[in-house]
């Protein structure tokens, strides 16, 4: 069988307009975040895939494999995390409020109430030092909904875990609008959570 080159990633269109999450997430932030940062992760991942293909095919004599792999992890995860994060939000008419369905049942069973869950998730997100993400993931082994925080993008292929909800806490996700008030950004973010997307993601694992 002919050997193939490793394939590249593609930046998919946003599922809504840049201004669709206003006033909670401004158009300027979405523009910089999607057209700047997310596109940058895709381009960097693809450049590194070119380099990695050369390494595999022995077209490059001297290379920094550790650097290439570290860059691949950062940029591939950056791409996947952002693709997921965009889906996880929606314009105000279709977002915010409370989850329904199986997700609501699980949250109520394990956290007592949605309000208590929201408090603990926010507290966890607030405790994250520096840049990173807070995620809600479904553990198939126990059936638990786990709240997890992780720094940067370096939790390798985190997005392939049963993650159902994510919030981006890099400064680029809020600074233009909220400056250093990350807590204000986090409170605003709850207004744009797409609960039906989270519910669909959870149902894949039940
Ligand atoms: Mn980001």
mmCIF file of C-alpha atoms and ligand atoms in Angstrom:
data_model
loop_
_atom_site.group_PDB
_atom_site.id
_atom_site.type_symbol
_atom_site.label_atom_id
_atom_site.label_comp_id
_atom_site.label_asym_id
_atom_site.label_seq_id
_atom_site.Cartn_x
_atom_site.Cartn_y
_atom_site.Cartn_z
ATOM 1 C CA UNK A 1 0.000 0.000 0.000
ATOM 2 C CA UNK A 2 1.284 3.474 -0.835
ATOM 3 C CA UNK A 3 2.341 5.525 2.109
ATOM 4 C CA UNK A 4 0.256 8.655 2.585
ATOM 5 C CA UNK A 5 1.283 12.007 3.977
ATOM 6 C CA UNK A 6 -0.247 12.991 7.332
ATOM 7 C CA UNK A 7 -3.352 15.038 6.548
ATOM 8 C CA UNK A 8 -3.983 18.668 7.424
ATOM 9 C CA UNK A 9 -6.630 20.383 9.520
ATOM 10 C CA UNK A 10 -9.309 22.700 8.217
ATOM 11 C CA UNK A 11 -10.796 25.800 9.831
ATOM 12 C CA UNK A 12 -14.581 25.316 9.693
ATOM 13 C CA UNK A 13 -16.882 28.353 9.537
ATOM 14 C CA UNK A 14 -18.252 29.654 12.831
ATOM 15 C CA UNK A 15 -21.783 28.315 13.489
ATOM 16 C CA UNK A 16 -23.062 31.943 13.848
ATOM 17 C CA UNK A 17 -22.052 35.511 12.947
ATOM 18 C CA UNK A 18 -19.199 37.257 14.747
ATOM 19 C CA UNK A 19 -21.659 39.564 16.535
ATOM 20 C CA UNK A 20 -24.129 36.802 17.469
ATOM 21 C CA UNK A 21 -23.007 36.477 21.107
ATOM 22 C CA UNK A 22 -23.276 40.179 21.918
ATOM 23 C CA UNK A 23 -23.559 41.782 24.391
ATOM 24 C CA UNK A 24 -21.936 38.939 26.381
ATOM 25 C CA UNK A 25 -19.035 38.295 23.998
ATOM 26 C CA UNK A 26 -18.260 41.225 21.729
ATOM 27 C CA UNK A 27 -17.827 41.056 17.939
ATOM 28 C CA UNK A 28 -14.244 42.355 18.327
ATOM 29 C CA UNK A 29 -13.357 39.484 20.647
ATOM 30 C CA UNK A 30 -14.914 36.911 18.320
ATOM 31 C CA UNK A 31 -13.047 38.391 15.349
ATOM 32 C CA UNK A 32 -9.647 38.284 17.059
ATOM 33 C CA UNK A 33 -10.389 34.923 18.676
ATOM 34 C CA UNK A 34 -11.652 33.103 15.566
ATOM 35 C CA UNK A 35 -9.857 34.871 12.691
ATOM 36 C CA UNK A 36 -6.682 35.457 14.698
ATOM 37 C CA UNK A 37 -6.093 32.792 17.307
ATOM 38 C CA UNK A 38 -8.078 29.817 16.026
ATOM 39 C CA UNK A 39 -6.919 30.321 12.425
ATOM 40 C CA UNK A 40 -3.377 30.679 13.801
ATOM 41 C CA UNK A 41 -3.595 27.288 15.549
ATOM 42 C CA UNK A 42 -4.792 25.635 12.326
ATOM 43 C CA UNK A 43 -2.043 27.259 10.224
ATOM 44 C CA UNK A 44 0.670 26.403 12.753
ATOM 45 C CA UNK A 45 -0.561 22.805 13.092
ATOM 46 C CA UNK A 46 -0.494 22.454 9.299
ATOM 47 C CA UNK A 47 3.027 23.921 9.003
ATOM 48 C CA UNK A 48 4.195 21.487 11.673
ATOM 49 C CA UNK A 49 2.494 18.592 9.859
ATOM 50 C CA UNK A 50 4.515 19.556 6.750
ATOM 51 C CA UNK A 51 7.674 19.427 8.846
ATOM 52 C CA UNK A 52 6.675 16.149 10.468
ATOM 53 C CA UNK A 53 5.983 14.610 7.047
ATOM 54 C CA UNK A 54 9.520 15.603 6.048
ATOM 55 C CA UNK A 55 10.882 13.965 9.178
ATOM 56 C CA UNK A 56 8.937 10.757 8.455
ATOM 57 C CA UNK A 57 10.110 10.706 4.841
ATOM 58 C CA UNK A 58 13.698 11.478 5.824
ATOM 59 C CA UNK A 59 13.678 14.694 3.778
ATOM 60 C CA UNK A 60 15.071 16.668 6.683
ATOM 61 C CA UNK A 61 18.519 15.899 8.025
ATOM 62 C CA UNK A 62 18.432 17.799 11.274
ATOM 63 C CA UNK A 63 15.277 18.507 13.187
ATOM 64 C CA UNK A 64 14.027 19.223 16.684
ATOM 65 C CA UNK A 65 11.491 16.429 17.102
ATOM 66 C CA UNK A 66 10.588 17.379 20.652
ATOM 67 C CA UNK A 67 9.858 20.929 19.503
ATOM 68 C CA UNK A 68 7.776 19.732 16.545
ATOM 69 C CA UNK A 69 5.720 17.388 18.726
ATOM 70 C CA UNK A 70 5.212 19.975 21.453
ATOM 71 C CA UNK A 71 4.062 22.435 18.800
ATOM 72 C CA UNK A 72 1.742 19.859 17.249
ATOM 73 C CA UNK A 73 0.107 19.078 20.595
ATOM 74 C CA UNK A 74 -0.391 22.749 21.396
ATOM 75 C CA UNK A 75 -1.798 23.677 17.999
ATOM 76 C CA UNK A 76 -3.882 20.566 17.283
ATOM 77 C CA UNK A 77 -5.467 20.810 20.727
ATOM 78 C CA UNK A 78 -5.927 24.552 20.224
ATOM 79 C CA UNK A 79 -7.836 23.822 17.014
ATOM 80 C CA UNK A 80 -9.995 21.084 18.537
ATOM 81 C CA UNK A 81 -10.731 22.974 21.738
ATOM 82 C CA UNK A 82 -11.841 26.076 19.842
ATOM 83 C CA UNK A 83 -14.017 24.118 17.370
ATOM 84 C CA UNK A 84 -15.736 22.584 20.392
ATOM 85 C CA UNK A 85 -15.973 25.902 22.265
ATOM 86 C CA UNK A 86 -17.758 27.628 19.325
ATOM 87 C CA UNK A 87 -20.366 24.848 19.187
ATOM 88 C CA UNK A 88 -20.776 25.085 22.935
ATOM 89 C CA UNK A 89 -22.124 28.645 22.655
ATOM 90 C CA UNK A 90 -25.118 30.092 20.824
ATOM 91 C CA UNK A 91 -26.882 33.441 20.294
ATOM 92 C CA UNK A 92 -28.989 34.612 23.245
ATOM 93 C CA UNK A 93 -32.284 33.392 21.714
ATOM 94 C CA UNK A 94 -31.004 29.809 21.839
ATOM 95 C CA UNK A 95 -28.729 29.822 24.878
ATOM 96 C CA UNK A 96 -28.376 30.577 28.551
ATOM 97 C CA UNK A 97 -30.860 29.548 31.199
ATOM 98 C CA UNK A 98 -30.620 25.973 32.405
ATOM 99 C CA UNK A 99 -29.895 22.632 30.834
ATOM 100 C CA UNK A 100 -32.722 20.162 30.208
ATOM 101 C CA UNK A 101 -32.968 16.464 29.492
ATOM 102 C CA UNK A 102 -30.462 13.899 30.712
ATOM 103 C CA UNK A 103 -27.862 16.547 31.520
ATOM 104 C CA UNK A 104 -30.250 18.332 33.877
ATOM 105 C CA UNK A 105 -31.082 15.003 35.548
ATOM 106 C CA UNK A 106 -27.423 14.090 36.059
ATOM 107 C CA UNK A 107 -26.511 17.546 37.347
ATOM 108 C CA UNK A 108 -29.381 17.476 39.823
ATOM 109 C CA UNK A 109 -28.519 13.965 40.982
ATOM 110 C CA UNK A 110 -24.804 14.629 41.488
ATOM 111 C CA UNK A 111 -24.659 18.313 42.394
ATOM 112 C CA UNK A 112 -28.020 18.763 44.131
ATOM 113 C CA UNK A 113 -29.149 21.610 41.885
ATOM 114 C CA UNK A 114 -28.129 23.500 38.768
ATOM 115 C CA UNK A 115 -27.377 26.560 40.901
ATOM 116 C CA UNK A 116 -24.920 24.601 43.064
ATOM 117 C CA UNK A 117 -23.295 23.093 39.950
ATOM 118 C CA UNK A 118 -22.926 26.542 38.374
ATOM 119 C CA UNK A 119 -21.334 27.847 41.593
ATOM 120 C CA UNK A 120 -18.795 25.031 41.776
ATOM 121 C CA UNK A 121 -17.960 25.137 38.050
ATOM 122 C CA UNK A 122 -17.414 28.904 38.294
ATOM 123 C CA UNK A 123 -15.309 28.502 41.444
ATOM 124 C CA UNK A 124 -13.137 25.914 39.662
ATOM 125 C CA UNK A 125 -12.773 28.175 36.604
ATOM 126 C CA UNK A 126 -11.846 31.095 38.861
ATOM 127 C CA UNK A 127 -9.176 29.024 40.604
ATOM 128 C CA UNK A 128 -7.262 28.312 37.379
ATOM 129 C CA UNK A 129 -3.940 30.169 37.393
ATOM 130 C CA UNK A 130 -3.035 31.807 34.077
ATOM 131 C CA UNK A 131 -4.229 30.537 30.707
ATOM 132 C CA UNK A 132 -6.264 27.405 30.254
ATOM 133 C CA UNK A 133 -9.695 25.859 30.170
ATOM 134 C CA UNK A 134 -12.364 24.516 32.495
ATOM 135 C CA UNK A 135 -14.333 21.532 31.246
ATOM 136 C CA UNK A 136 -17.223 19.332 32.253
ATOM 137 C CA UNK A 137 -16.602 15.741 31.209
ATOM 138 C CA UNK A 138 -18.630 12.577 31.478
ATOM 139 C CA UNK A 139 -16.698 9.644 32.950
ATOM 140 C CA UNK A 140 -18.022 6.481 31.328
ATOM 141 C CA UNK A 141 -16.492 4.308 34.066
ATOM 142 C CA UNK A 142 -18.435 5.861 36.957
ATOM 143 C CA UNK A 143 -21.143 7.873 35.233
ATOM 144 C CA UNK A 144 -19.801 10.958 37.039
ATOM 145 C CA UNK A 145 -19.867 14.455 35.602
ATOM 146 C CA UNK A 146 -16.340 15.671 36.366
ATOM 147 C CA UNK A 147 -15.293 19.302 36.503
ATOM 148 C CA UNK A 148 -11.698 19.636 35.286
ATOM 149 C CA UNK A 149 -9.340 22.546 34.792
ATOM 150 C CA UNK A 150 -6.212 22.391 32.692
ATOM 151 C CA UNK A 151 -3.482 24.817 31.826
ATOM 152 C CA UNK A 152 -2.707 25.925 28.288
ATOM 153 C CA UNK A 153 -3.549 23.280 25.670
ATOM 154 C CA UNK A 154 -1.217 20.619 26.878
ATOM 155 C CA UNK A 155 -3.589 18.010 28.165
ATOM 156 C CA UNK A 156 -2.909 15.832 25.165
ATOM 157 C CA UNK A 157 -6.015 15.271 23.015
ATOM 158 C CA UNK A 158 -8.235 16.255 25.937
ATOM 159 C CA UNK A 159 -11.007 16.948 23.532
ATOM 160 C CA UNK A 160 -11.231 13.298 22.567
ATOM 161 C CA UNK A 161 -12.360 12.618 26.170
ATOM 162 C CA UNK A 162 -16.116 12.735 26.788
ATOM 163 C CA UNK A 163 -16.085 16.509 27.282
ATOM 164 C CA UNK A 164 -19.522 18.090 27.085
ATOM 165 C CA UNK A 165 -18.957 21.705 28.121
ATOM 166 C CA UNK A 166 -15.922 23.976 27.899
ATOM 167 C CA UNK A 167 -14.926 27.523 28.693
ATOM 168 C CA UNK A 168 -11.833 29.248 27.284
ATOM 169 C CA UNK A 169 -9.917 31.227 29.938
ATOM 170 C CA UNK A 170 -7.036 32.571 27.860
ATOM 171 C CA UNK A 171 -6.842 36.361 28.151
ATOM 172 C CA UNK A 172 -7.569 36.630 24.422
ATOM 173 C CA UNK A 173 -11.040 35.229 25.188
ATOM 174 C CA UNK A 174 -12.072 38.228 27.304
ATOM 175 C CA UNK A 175 -9.437 40.953 27.641
ATOM 176 C CA UNK A 176 -10.709 43.295 24.890
ATOM 177 C CA UNK A 177 -14.082 43.501 26.620
ATOM 178 C CA UNK A 178 -13.533 42.561 30.262
ATOM 179 C CA UNK A 179 -9.871 43.586 30.793
ATOM 180 C CA UNK A 180 -8.547 41.847 33.919
ATOM 181 C CA UNK A 181 -12.054 41.030 35.211
ATOM 182 C CA UNK A 182 -12.071 37.364 34.318
ATOM 183 C CA UNK A 183 -14.896 36.721 36.797
ATOM 184 C CA UNK A 184 -17.160 39.127 34.900
ATOM 185 C CA UNK A 185 -16.394 37.275 31.681
ATOM 186 C CA UNK A 186 -17.154 33.948 33.367
ATOM 187 C CA UNK A 187 -20.519 35.215 34.670
ATOM 188 C CA UNK A 188 -21.400 36.575 31.227
ATOM 189 C CA UNK A 189 -20.409 33.322 29.557
ATOM 190 C CA UNK A 190 -23.242 31.417 31.272
ATOM 191 C CA UNK A 191 -25.658 33.516 29.193
ATOM 192 C CA UNK A 192 -24.355 32.062 25.944
ATOM 193 C CA UNK A 193 -24.018 28.411 26.903
ATOM 194 C CA UNK A 194 -25.722 26.221 24.301
ATOM 195 C CA UNK A 195 -27.351 23.633 26.557
ATOM 196 C CA UNK A 196 -28.880 21.637 23.740
ATOM 197 C CA UNK A 197 -25.402 21.173 22.250
ATOM 198 C CA UNK A 198 -24.120 19.991 25.668
ATOM 199 C CA UNK A 199 -27.097 17.613 25.928
ATOM 200 C CA UNK A 200 -26.366 16.157 22.447
ATOM 201 C CA UNK A 201 -22.733 15.667 23.376
ATOM 202 C CA UNK A 202 -23.676 13.885 26.620
ATOM 203 C CA UNK A 203 -26.127 11.563 24.816
ATOM 204 C CA UNK A 204 -23.297 10.211 22.659
ATOM 205 C CA UNK A 205 -21.851 8.611 25.815
ATOM 206 C CA UNK A 206 -24.932 7.392 27.671
HETATM 207 MN MN1 LIG B 1 -8.927 30.811 22.813
#
